[in-house]
Amino acid sequence: MPLNLGNDSDDSSRIILTEPRGSTAEVLLFGGQVISWKNERREELLYMSSKAQYKPPKAIRGGIPVCFPQFGNFGGLERHGFVRNRLWSYDEDPSPLSPANKQSSVDLILKSTEDDLKTWPHSFELRIRITISPGKLTLIPRVRNIDSKAFSFMFTLRNYLYVSDISEVRVEGLETLDYLDNLMNKERFTEQADAITFDGEVDRVYLNTPTKIAVIDHERKRTIELRKEGMPNAVVWNPWDKKAKTIADMGDEDYKTMLCVDSGAIEPQVLLKPREEWKGRQELSIVSSSYCSGQLDPRKVLYGDN
């Protein structure tokens, strides 16, 4: 079955993925970016800014932007790199990945251009497969070095999650880990809390993180599980009220219903030799939670089979 293409100004710019139970995902060729993920009840699971701008070359705030070859201001390039404001193409030959169900999956590719080489002098091919299945959204990014010399890069999938109330959200799975605090000039600290909760601005890069992290939304009695491979870092960000008011493409009150919990390869950077390929994987899934004491058993969230 062919891909369902949206009807934007560019007819092929918006791809709509569906699966039989009714959940959907929308993907833009601009940025190779997921901008919507809805469950079978048509509930939106990703945050999209109320002031998001969809006019290139401005990057779109919300969904799942792709950050490459730099994350944030951890280097000398533009913030979060340049691929999130480039026009991607369909990848007709996503080898070595197995063929995908075209109704529920799309393969995209971005190749470095002459202009890109002036900004970052390394030839690359960046591929991403986006797949939707019941209760699950999977992204498989790959970077191939087609240059004659090795290069290092950072890569992050910036997950803007839609939450009911940020003050009622817990992030579990990062306790006791070291992190770089972007609010303190990237100074290194150790997480002391048994879960991350929010009562002010947070902007941290956690190091050597587990493959599974849980974002527990108490008000919705729902948990978003993040499973990742090849990306040892996790970024946790919420701008809170003062910072939100300084961000032109974010509503003043948007911080209350969003949280970024990202998969990343930032520290250390990935070193890729000529003709080598790096591969990552991220899986977001929804787990319904029923409460007796108001707490989810973190052992079931973090180590259960589901």
PDB file of C-alpha atoms in Angstrom:
ATOM      1  CA  MET A   1       0.000   0.000   0.000  1.00  0.00           C
ATOM      2  CA  PRO A   2       1.491   3.396  -0.908  1.00  0.00           C
ATOM      3  CA  LEU A   3       2.482   6.042   1.580  1.00  0.00           C
ATOM      4  CA  ASN A   4      -0.226   8.503   2.558  1.00  0.00           C
ATOM      5  CA  LEU A   5       1.086  11.904   1.493  1.00  0.00           C
ATOM      6  CA  GLY A   6      -0.185  15.102   3.041  1.00  0.00           C
ATOM      7  CA  ASN A   7      -1.546  18.013   1.055  1.00  0.00           C
ATOM      8  CA  ASP A   8       0.828  20.807   2.018  1.00  0.00           C
ATOM      9  CA  SER A   9       2.120  23.490  -0.336  1.00  0.00           C
ATOM     10  CA  ASP A  10       4.635  20.837  -1.389  1.00  0.00           C
ATOM     11  CA  ASP A  11       2.402  17.810  -2.005  1.00  0.00           C
ATOM     12  CA  SER A  12       4.987  15.286  -0.841  1.00  0.00           C
ATOM     13  CA  SER A  13       6.297  17.162   2.203  1.00  0.00           C
ATOM     14  CA  ARG A  14       4.085  15.513   4.838  1.00  0.00           C
ATOM     15  CA  ILE A  15       3.970  11.716   5.221  1.00  0.00           C
ATOM     16  CA  ILE A  16       1.220  10.119   7.319  1.00  0.00           C
ATOM     17  CA  LEU A  17       1.965   6.661   8.727  1.00  0.00           C
ATOM     18  CA  THR A  18      -0.874   4.492  10.031  1.00  0.00           C
ATOM     19  CA  GLU A  19      -1.259   1.081  11.613  1.00  0.00           C
ATOM     20  CA  PRO A  20      -4.354  -1.148  11.842  1.00  0.00           C
ATOM     21  CA  ARG A  21      -5.338  -0.266  15.411  1.00  0.00           C
ATOM     22  CA  GLY A  22      -5.600   3.398  14.472  1.00  0.00           C
ATOM     23  CA  SER A  23      -2.478   5.093  15.766  1.00  0.00           C
ATOM     24  CA  THR A  24      -0.743   7.508  13.398  1.00  0.00           C
ATOM     25  CA  ALA A  25       2.475   9.448  12.910  1.00  0.00           C
ATOM     26  CA  GLU A  26       3.170  12.458  10.698  1.00  0.00           C
ATOM     27  CA  VAL A  27       6.632  13.054   9.265  1.00  0.00           C
ATOM     28  CA  LEU A  28       7.957  16.057   7.343  1.00  0.00           C
ATOM     29  CA  LEU A  29      10.617  15.794   4.662  1.00  0.00           C
ATOM     30  CA  PHE A  30      11.804  19.161   5.975  1.00  0.00           C
ATOM     31  CA  GLY A  31      14.136  18.171   8.796  1.00  0.00           C
ATOM     32  CA  GLY A  32      13.234  14.482   8.507  1.00  0.00           C
ATOM     33  CA  GLN A  33      11.124  15.329  11.531  1.00  0.00           C
ATOM     34  CA  VAL A  34       8.243  13.519  13.222  1.00  0.00           C
ATOM     35  CA  ILE A  35       5.702  16.224  14.122  1.00  0.00           C
ATOM     36  CA  SER A  36       2.828  14.106  15.437  1.00  0.00           C
ATOM     37  CA  TRP A  37       2.296  10.722  17.080  1.00  0.00           C
ATOM     38  CA  LYS A  38      -1.255   9.801  18.095  1.00  0.00           C
ATOM     39  CA  ASN A  39      -2.489   6.661  19.809  1.00  0.00           C
ATOM     40  CA  GLU A  40      -5.511   4.647  18.707  1.00  0.00           C
ATOM     41  CA  ARG A  41      -7.760   7.022  20.705  1.00  0.00           C
ATOM     42  CA  ARG A  42      -6.376   9.938  18.640  1.00  0.00           C
ATOM     43  CA  GLU A  43      -4.609  11.428  21.652  1.00  0.00           C
ATOM     44  CA  GLU A  44      -1.473  13.403  20.747  1.00  0.00           C
ATOM     45  CA  LEU A  45       1.660  12.093  22.471  1.00  0.00           C
ATOM     46  CA  LEU A  46       4.208  14.628  21.215  1.00  0.00           C
ATOM     47  CA  TYR A  47       4.325  18.315  22.086  1.00  0.00           C
ATOM     48  CA  MET A  48       4.206  20.855  19.276  1.00  0.00           C
ATOM     49  CA  SER A  49       4.706  24.520  20.153  1.00  0.00           C
ATOM     50  CA  SER A  50       1.628  26.709  19.889  1.00  0.00           C
ATOM     51  CA  LYS A  51       3.912  29.158  18.045  1.00  0.00           C
ATOM     52  CA  ALA A  52       5.767  26.630  15.886  1.00  0.00           C
ATOM     53  CA  GLN A  53       6.911  28.058  12.555  1.00  0.00           C
ATOM     54  CA  TYR A  54       6.655  25.798   9.523  1.00  0.00           C
ATOM     55  CA  LYS A  55       8.466  28.052   7.074  1.00  0.00           C
ATOM     56  CA  PRO A  56      11.957  26.907   6.013  1.00  0.00           C
ATOM     57  CA  PRO A  57      14.705  27.496   6.867  1.00  0.00           C
ATOM     58  CA  LYS A  58      13.413  27.953  10.424  1.00  0.00           C
ATOM     59  CA  ALA A  59      13.605  24.712  12.442  1.00  0.00           C
ATOM     60  CA  ILE A  60      10.256  23.518  13.828  1.00  0.00           C
ATOM     61  CA  ARG A  61       9.868  23.495  17.610  1.00  0.00           C
ATOM     62  CA  GLY A  62       8.245  20.284  18.728  1.00  0.00           C
ATOM     63  CA  GLY A  63       7.881  16.672  17.661  1.00  0.00           C
ATOM     64  CA  ILE A  64      11.227  14.882  17.249  1.00  0.00           C
ATOM     65  CA  PRO A  65      13.893  17.068  15.601  1.00  0.00           C
ATOM     66  CA  VAL A  66      17.119  15.388  14.442  1.00  0.00           C
ATOM     67  CA  CYS A  67      20.259  17.073  15.809  1.00  0.00           C
ATOM     68  CA  PHE A  68      23.456  16.415  13.806  1.00  0.00           C
ATOM     69  CA  PRO A  69      26.437  16.851  13.685  1.00  0.00           C
ATOM     70  CA  GLN A  70      26.206  18.884  16.891  1.00  0.00           C
ATOM     71  CA  PHE A  71      23.893  19.001  19.876  1.00  0.00           C
ATOM     72  CA  GLY A  72      23.028  22.325  21.500  1.00  0.00           C
ATOM     73  CA  ASN A  73      26.065  24.554  21.849  1.00  0.00           C
ATOM     74  CA  PHE A  74      28.479  21.663  22.475  1.00  0.00           C
ATOM     75  CA  GLY A  75      30.580  22.788  19.481  1.00  0.00           C
ATOM     76  CA  GLY A  76      31.238  25.619  17.057  1.00  0.00           C
ATOM     77  CA  LEU A  77      28.369  25.015  14.606  1.00  0.00           C
ATOM     78  CA  GLU A  78      24.858  26.430  14.701  1.00  0.00           C
ATOM     79  CA  ARG A  79      22.830  25.230  17.670  1.00  0.00           C
ATOM     80  CA  HIS A  80      21.735  21.587  17.248  1.00  0.00           C
ATOM     81  CA  GLY A  81      23.518  21.343  13.885  1.00  0.00           C
ATOM     82  CA  PHE A  82      22.044  21.942  10.449  1.00  0.00           C
ATOM     83  CA  VAL A  83      20.149  18.804   9.357  1.00  0.00           C
ATOM     84  CA  ARG A  84      16.937  19.791  11.182  1.00  0.00           C
ATOM     85  CA  ASN A  85      16.473  22.615   8.675  1.00  0.00           C
ATOM     86  CA  ARG A  86      17.360  20.724   5.488  1.00  0.00           C
ATOM     87  CA  LEU A  87      15.000  19.055   3.013  1.00  0.00           C
ATOM     88  CA  TRP A  88      15.404  15.275   3.164  1.00  0.00           C
ATOM     89  CA  SER A  89      14.568  12.736   0.436  1.00  0.00           C
ATOM     90  CA  TYR A  90      12.999   9.291   0.328  1.00  0.00           C
ATOM     91  CA  ASP A  91      15.596   6.557   0.705  1.00  0.00           C
ATOM     92  CA  GLU A  92      14.883   4.038  -2.058  1.00  0.00           C
ATOM     93  CA  ASP A  93      17.620   1.664  -0.910  1.00  0.00           C
ATOM     94  CA  PRO A  94      17.709   1.510   2.893  1.00  0.00           C
ATOM     95  CA  SER A  95      20.065  -1.484   2.952  1.00  0.00           C
ATOM     96  CA  PRO A  96      21.227  -3.155   5.122  1.00  0.00           C
ATOM     97  CA  LEU A  97      17.801  -2.758   6.796  1.00  0.00           C
ATOM     98  CA  SER A  98      15.154  -5.279   5.802  1.00  0.00           C
ATOM     99  CA  PRO A  99      12.264  -4.061   3.610  1.00  0.00           C
ATOM    100  CA  ALA A 100       9.597  -2.142   5.514  1.00  0.00           C
ATOM    101  CA  ASN A 101       5.816  -2.120   5.482  1.00  0.00           C
ATOM    102  CA  LYS A 102       5.296   1.086   3.508  1.00  0.00           C
ATOM    103  CA  GLN A 103       2.013   1.832   5.235  1.00  0.00           C
ATOM    104  CA  SER A 104       3.610   1.987   8.676  1.00  0.00           C
ATOM    105  CA  SER A 105       7.234   2.926   7.898  1.00  0.00           C
ATOM    106  CA  VAL A 106       9.218   5.445   5.886  1.00  0.00           C
ATOM    107  CA  ASP A 107      12.933   5.626   5.073  1.00  0.00           C
ATOM    108  CA  LEU A 108      14.513   9.053   4.603  1.00  0.00           C
ATOM    109  CA  ILE A 109      18.014  10.131   3.600  1.00  0.00           C
ATOM    110  CA  LEU A 110      20.056  13.323   3.694  1.00  0.00           C
ATOM    111  CA  LYS A 111      23.384  13.690   1.895  1.00  0.00           C
ATOM    112  CA  SER A 112      25.872  16.469   2.505  1.00  0.00           C
ATOM    113  CA  THR A 113      25.797  19.283  -0.039  1.00  0.00           C
ATOM    114  CA  GLU A 114      28.493  21.701  -1.176  1.00  0.00           C
ATOM    115  CA  ASP A 115      27.033  24.328   1.170  1.00  0.00           C
ATOM    116  CA  ASP A 116      27.089  21.855   4.053  1.00  0.00           C
ATOM    117  CA  LEU A 117      30.744  21.084   3.359  1.00  0.00           C
ATOM    118  CA  LYS A 118      31.559  24.786   3.748  1.00  0.00           C
ATOM    119  CA  THR A 119      29.992  24.667   7.213  1.00  0.00           C
ATOM    120  CA  TRP A 120      31.225  21.210   8.239  1.00  0.00           C
ATOM    121  CA  PRO A 121      33.895  19.778   5.875  1.00  0.00           C
ATOM    122  CA  HIS A 122      32.944  16.087   6.046  1.00  0.00           C
ATOM    123  CA  SER A 123      30.991  14.076   3.470  1.00  0.00           C
ATOM    124  CA  PHE A 124      28.231  11.944   4.998  1.00  0.00           C
ATOM    125  CA  GLU A 125      24.967  10.161   4.371  1.00  0.00           C
ATOM    126  CA  LEU A 126      22.385  10.341   7.158  1.00  0.00           C
ATOM    127  CA  ARG A 127      19.504   7.883   7.025  1.00  0.00           C
ATOM    128  CA  ILE A 128      16.521   7.437   9.307  1.00  0.00           C
ATOM    129  CA  ARG A 129      13.753   4.849   9.355  1.00  0.00           C
ATOM    130  CA  ILE A 130      10.549   5.871  11.146  1.00  0.00           C
ATOM    131  CA  THR A 131       8.092   3.097  12.013  1.00  0.00           C
ATOM    132  CA  ILE A 132       4.772   3.088  13.833  1.00  0.00           C
ATOM    133  CA  SER A 133       3.195   0.028  15.460  1.00  0.00           C
ATOM    134  CA  PRO A 134       0.517  -0.369  18.161  1.00  0.00           C
ATOM    135  CA  GLY A 135       1.553   1.830  21.098  1.00  0.00           C
ATOM    136  CA  LYS A 136       5.054   2.293  19.718  1.00  0.00           C
ATOM    137  CA  LEU A 137       7.124   4.699  17.613  1.00  0.00           C
ATOM    138  CA  THR A 138      10.569   3.543  16.476  1.00  0.00           C
ATOM    139  CA  LEU A 139      13.356   5.594  14.864  1.00  0.00           C
ATOM    140  CA  ILE A 140      16.528   4.007  13.477  1.00  0.00           C
ATOM    141  CA  PRO A 141      19.170   6.594  12.495  1.00  0.00           C
ATOM    142  CA  ARG A 142      22.353   5.709  10.604  1.00  0.00           C
ATOM    143  CA  VAL A 143      25.352   7.849   9.684  1.00  0.00           C
ATOM    144  CA  ARG A 144      27.783   6.718   6.976  1.00  0.00           C
ATOM    145  CA  ASN A 145      31.184   8.301   6.438  1.00  0.00           C
ATOM    146  CA  ILE A 146      31.674   8.680   2.671  1.00  0.00           C
ATOM    147  CA  ASP A 147      34.691  10.962   3.155  1.00  0.00           C
ATOM    148  CA  SER A 148      38.339  10.020   2.716  1.00  0.00           C
ATOM    149  CA  LYS A 149      39.149  10.833   6.347  1.00  0.00           C
ATOM    150  CA  ALA A 150      37.674  10.060   9.734  1.00  0.00           C
ATOM    151  CA  PHE A 151      35.352  12.495  11.479  1.00  0.00           C
ATOM    152  CA  SER A 152      33.623  12.874  14.842  1.00  0.00           C
ATOM    153  CA  PHE A 153      30.022  13.920  15.350  1.00  0.00           C
ATOM    154  CA  MET A 154      27.223  14.242  17.874  1.00  0.00           C
ATOM    155  CA  PHE A 155      23.734  12.916  17.276  1.00  0.00           C
ATOM    156  CA  THR A 156      20.522  13.435  19.210  1.00  0.00           C
ATOM    157  CA  LEU A 157      16.847  12.679  18.751  1.00  0.00           C
ATOM    158  CA  ARG A 158      15.143  15.538  20.624  1.00  0.00           C
ATOM    159  CA  ASN A 159      11.891  14.068  21.971  1.00  0.00           C
ATOM    160  CA  TYR A 160       9.352  16.763  22.783  1.00  0.00           C
ATOM    161  CA  LEU A 161       6.857  14.779  24.873  1.00  0.00           C
ATOM    162  CA  TYR A 162       3.363  16.071  25.591  1.00  0.00           C
ATOM    163  CA  VAL A 163       2.566  15.808  29.309  1.00  0.00           C
ATOM    164  CA  SER A 164      -0.509  16.793  31.318  1.00  0.00           C
ATOM    165  CA  ASP A 165       1.279  18.859  33.986  1.00  0.00           C
ATOM    166  CA  ILE A 166       5.070  19.125  34.230  1.00  0.00           C
ATOM    167  CA  SER A 167       4.913  19.529  38.018  1.00  0.00           C
ATOM    168  CA  GLU A 168       3.299  16.063  38.237  1.00  0.00           C
ATOM    169  CA  VAL A 169       5.820  14.235  36.034  1.00  0.00           C
ATOM    170  CA  ARG A 170       8.654  11.942  37.188  1.00  0.00           C
ATOM    171  CA  VAL A 171      11.575  10.661  35.137  1.00  0.00           C
ATOM    172  CA  GLU A 172      12.985   7.371  36.450  1.00  0.00           C
ATOM    173  CA  GLY A 173      16.074   5.454  35.386  1.00  0.00           C
ATOM    174  CA  LEU A 174      18.666   8.261  35.687  1.00  0.00           C
ATOM    175  CA  GLU A 175      19.167   8.219  39.463  1.00  0.00           C
ATOM    176  CA  THR A 176      22.799   8.094  40.765  1.00  0.00           C
ATOM    177  CA  LEU A 177      24.158   9.002  37.302  1.00  0.00           C
ATOM    178  CA  ASP A 178      26.544  11.837  36.470  1.00  0.00           C
ATOM    179  CA  TYR A 179      25.279  14.685  34.303  1.00  0.00           C
ATOM    180  CA  LEU A 180      26.522  17.900  32.697  1.00  0.00           C
ATOM    181  CA  ASP A 181      24.418  20.863  33.812  1.00  0.00           C
ATOM    182  CA  ASN A 182      23.907  23.339  30.971  1.00  0.00           C
ATOM    183  CA  LEU A 183      22.656  25.904  33.484  1.00  0.00           C
ATOM    184  CA  MET A 184      26.041  25.736  35.252  1.00  0.00           C
ATOM    185  CA  ASN A 185      28.451  25.965  32.279  1.00  0.00           C
ATOM    186  CA  LYS A 186      28.341  22.191  31.714  1.00  0.00           C
ATOM    187  CA  GLU A 187      29.716  21.496  35.186  1.00  0.00           C
ATOM    188  CA  ARG A 188      29.519  17.819  36.145  1.00  0.00           C
ATOM    189  CA  PHE A 189      27.237  16.678  38.980  1.00  0.00           C
ATOM    190  CA  THR A 190      25.812  13.395  40.263  1.00  0.00           C
ATOM    191  CA  GLU A 191      22.040  12.898  40.391  1.00  0.00           C
ATOM    192  CA  GLN A 192      21.008  12.590  44.046  1.00  0.00           C
ATOM    193  CA  ALA A 193      17.221  12.236  43.702  1.00  0.00           C
ATOM    194  CA  ASP A 194      15.474   8.879  43.339  1.00  0.00           C
ATOM    195  CA  ALA A 195      13.576  10.389  40.372  1.00  0.00           C
ATOM    196  CA  ILE A 196      13.763  13.652  38.460  1.00  0.00           C
ATOM    197  CA  THR A 197      10.850  15.982  39.227  1.00  0.00           C
ATOM    198  CA  PHE A 198      10.286  19.543  38.061  1.00  0.00           C
ATOM    199  CA  ASP A 199       9.786  22.836  39.913  1.00  0.00           C
ATOM    200  CA  GLY A 200      12.083  25.018  37.796  1.00  0.00           C
ATOM    201  CA  GLU A 201      14.253  25.058  34.683  1.00  0.00           C
ATOM    202  CA  VAL A 202      16.190  21.846  33.976  1.00  0.00           C
ATOM    203  CA  ASP A 203      18.773  21.384  31.188  1.00  0.00           C
ATOM    204  CA  ARG A 204      21.044  18.372  31.716  1.00  0.00           C
ATOM    205  CA  VAL A 205      22.999  15.839  29.675  1.00  0.00           C
ATOM    206  CA  TYR A 206      23.130  12.539  31.574  1.00  0.00           C
ATOM    207  CA  LEU A 207      26.131  10.291  30.953  1.00  0.00           C
ATOM    208  CA  ASN A 208      26.348   6.495  30.593  1.00  0.00           C
ATOM    209  CA  THR A 209      22.597   6.081  30.801  1.00  0.00           C
ATOM    210  CA  PRO A 210      20.669   2.786  30.724  1.00  0.00           C
ATOM    211  CA  THR A 211      18.878   1.552  27.628  1.00  0.00           C
ATOM    212  CA  LYS A 212      15.493   2.197  29.247  1.00  0.00           C
ATOM    213  CA  ILE A 213      14.070   5.371  30.860  1.00  0.00           C
ATOM    214  CA  ALA A 214      10.536   5.924  32.134  1.00  0.00           C
ATOM    215  CA  VAL A 215       8.589   9.201  31.997  1.00  0.00           C
ATOM    216  CA  ILE A 216       5.678   8.821  34.422  1.00  0.00           C
ATOM    217  CA  ASP A 217       2.708  11.140  33.898  1.00  0.00           C
ATOM    218  CA  HIS A 218       0.697  10.814  37.111  1.00  0.00           C
ATOM    219  CA  GLU A 219      -2.301  12.823  35.977  1.00  0.00           C
ATOM    220  CA  ARG A 220      -2.825  10.719  32.846  1.00  0.00           C
ATOM    221  CA  LYS A 221      -1.921   7.484  34.665  1.00  0.00           C
ATOM    222  CA  ARG A 222       0.391   6.794  31.761  1.00  0.00           C
ATOM    223  CA  THR A 223       4.064   6.047  31.333  1.00  0.00           C
ATOM    224  CA  ILE A 224       6.154   6.750  28.253  1.00  0.00           C
ATOM    225  CA  GLU A 225       9.047   4.331  28.010  1.00  0.00           C
ATOM    226  CA  LEU A 226      12.154   5.366  26.103  1.00  0.00           C
ATOM    227  CA  ARG A 227      14.369   2.499  24.974  1.00  0.00           C
ATOM    228  CA  LYS A 228      17.546   3.313  23.090  1.00  0.00           C
ATOM    229  CA  GLU A 229      20.640   1.701  21.620  1.00  0.00           C
ATOM    230  CA  GLY A 230      23.867   3.287  20.407  1.00  0.00           C
ATOM    231  CA  MET A 231      23.057   6.560  22.179  1.00  0.00           C
ATOM    232  CA  PRO A 232      24.568   6.533  25.684  1.00  0.00           C
ATOM    233  CA  ASN A 233      23.354  10.000  26.708  1.00  0.00           C
ATOM    234  CA  ALA A 234      19.939  11.232  27.783  1.00  0.00           C
ATOM    235  CA  VAL A 235      19.071  14.931  27.755  1.00  0.00           C
ATOM    236  CA  VAL A 236      16.358  16.263  30.083  1.00  0.00           C
ATOM    237  CA  TRP A 237      15.046  19.763  29.362  1.00  0.00           C
ATOM    238  CA  ASN A 238      12.200  21.996  30.437  1.00  0.00           C
ATOM    239  CA  PRO A 239      12.614  25.782  30.117  1.00  0.00           C
ATOM    240  CA  TRP A 240      10.127  26.708  32.884  1.00  0.00           C
ATOM    241  CA  ASP A 241       8.350  30.064  32.865  1.00  0.00           C
ATOM    242  CA  LYS A 242      11.076  32.703  32.556  1.00  0.00           C
ATOM    243  CA  LYS A 243      13.033  30.953  29.790  1.00  0.00           C
ATOM    244  CA  ALA A 244       9.836  30.052  27.898  1.00  0.00           C
ATOM    245  CA  LYS A 245       8.972  33.749  27.641  1.00  0.00           C
ATOM    246  CA  THR A 246      12.311  34.424  25.933  1.00  0.00           C
ATOM    247  CA  ILE A 247      11.786  31.749  23.235  1.00  0.00           C
ATOM    248  CA  ALA A 248      10.093  33.387  20.244  1.00  0.00           C
ATOM    249  CA  ASP A 249       8.531  30.210  18.836  1.00  0.00           C
ATOM    250  CA  MET A 250       7.219  28.883  22.155  1.00  0.00           C
ATOM    251  CA  GLY A 251       4.041  29.933  23.953  1.00  0.00           C
ATOM    252  CA  ASP A 252       4.522  31.493  27.396  1.00  0.00           C
ATOM    253  CA  GLU A 253       2.553  28.682  29.070  1.00  0.00           C
ATOM    254  CA  ASP A 254       3.767  25.818  26.859  1.00  0.00           C
ATOM    255  CA  TYR A 255       6.384  24.712  29.386  1.00  0.00           C
ATOM    256  CA  LYS A 256       3.588  23.283  31.563  1.00  0.00           C
ATOM    257  CA  THR A 257       2.692  20.588  29.029  1.00  0.00           C
ATOM    258  CA  MET A 258       6.045  19.654  27.491  1.00  0.00           C
ATOM    259  CA  LEU A 259       9.179  17.788  28.472  1.00  0.00           C
ATOM    260  CA  CYS A 260      12.208  16.847  26.396  1.00  0.00           C
ATOM    261  CA  VAL A 261      13.806  13.506  27.224  1.00  0.00           C
ATOM    262  CA  ASP A 262      16.270  12.883  24.406  1.00  0.00           C
ATOM    263  CA  SER A 263      18.402  10.010  23.146  1.00  0.00           C
ATOM    264  CA  GLY A 264      21.897  11.191  22.317  1.00  0.00           C
ATOM    265  CA  ALA A 265      25.500  10.453  21.469  1.00  0.00           C
ATOM    266  CA  ILE A 266      27.076  13.685  22.698  1.00  0.00           C
ATOM    267  CA  GLU A 267      29.732  12.941  25.292  1.00  0.00           C
ATOM    268  CA  PRO A 268      31.786  11.205  24.072  1.00  0.00           C
ATOM    269  CA  GLN A 269      31.332  12.027  20.391  1.00  0.00           C
ATOM    270  CA  VAL A 270      31.141   9.242  17.814  1.00  0.00           C
ATOM    271  CA  LEU A 271      34.329   8.681  15.788  1.00  0.00           C
ATOM    272  CA  LEU A 272      33.639   7.282  12.335  1.00  0.00           C
ATOM    273  CA  LYS A 273      36.329   6.070   9.952  1.00  0.00           C
ATOM    274  CA  PRO A 274      35.951   6.237   6.147  1.00  0.00           C
ATOM    275  CA  ARG A 275      33.241   3.873   4.812  1.00  0.00           C
ATOM    276  CA  GLU A 276      32.113   3.024   8.351  1.00  0.00           C
ATOM    277  CA  GLU A 277      28.511   3.360   9.472  1.00  0.00           C
ATOM    278  CA  TRP A 278      27.111   4.223  12.903  1.00  0.00           C
ATOM    279  CA  LYS A 279      23.644   3.014  13.834  1.00  0.00           C
ATOM    280  CA  GLY A 280      21.327   3.984  16.670  1.00  0.00           C
ATOM    281  CA  ARG A 281      17.832   2.980  17.666  1.00  0.00           C
ATOM    282  CA  GLN A 282      15.097   4.632  19.700  1.00  0.00           C
ATOM    283  CA  GLU A 283      11.736   3.214  20.690  1.00  0.00           C
ATOM    284  CA  LEU A 284       9.010   5.237  22.404  1.00  0.00           C
ATOM    285  CA  SER A 285       6.144   3.211  23.816  1.00  0.00           C
ATOM    286  CA  ILE A 286       3.082   3.893  25.939  1.00  0.00           C
ATOM    287  CA  VAL A 287       2.324   1.902  29.083  1.00  0.00           C
ATOM    288  CA  SER A 288      -0.995   2.435  30.827  1.00  0.00           C
ATOM    289  CA  SER A 289      -0.573   2.741  34.583  1.00  0.00           C
ATOM    290  CA  SER A 290      -3.099   2.036  37.312  1.00  0.00           C
ATOM    291  CA  TYR A 291      -2.369   3.436  40.740  1.00  0.00           C
ATOM    292  CA  CYS A 292      -3.099   2.064  44.164  1.00  0.00           C
ATOM    293  CA  SER A 293      -0.816   4.250  46.234  1.00  0.00           C
ATOM    294  CA  GLY A 294      -0.330   6.921  43.590  1.00  0.00           C
ATOM    295  CA  GLN A 295       3.081   5.516  42.732  1.00  0.00           C
ATOM    296  CA  LEU A 296       4.093   3.294  39.868  1.00  0.00           C
ATOM    297  CA  ASP A 297       6.375   0.444  40.829  1.00  0.00           C
ATOM    298  CA  PRO A 298       9.625   1.612  39.188  1.00  0.00           C
ATOM    299  CA  ARG A 299      10.941  -1.951  39.017  1.00  0.00           C
ATOM    300  CA  LYS A 300       8.085  -2.895  36.724  1.00  0.00           C
ATOM    301  CA  VAL A 301       8.606   0.229  34.619  1.00  0.00           C
ATOM    302  CA  LEU A 302      12.335  -0.071  34.253  1.00  0.00           C
ATOM    303  CA  TYR A 303      12.915  -3.795  34.257  1.00  0.00           C
ATOM    304  CA  GLY A 304       9.619  -5.403  33.255  1.00  0.00           C
ATOM    305  CA  ASP A 305       9.195  -7.341  30.043  1.00  0.00           C
ATOM    306  CA  ASN A 306       6.450  -5.134  28.579  1.00  0.00           C
TER     307      ASN A 306
END
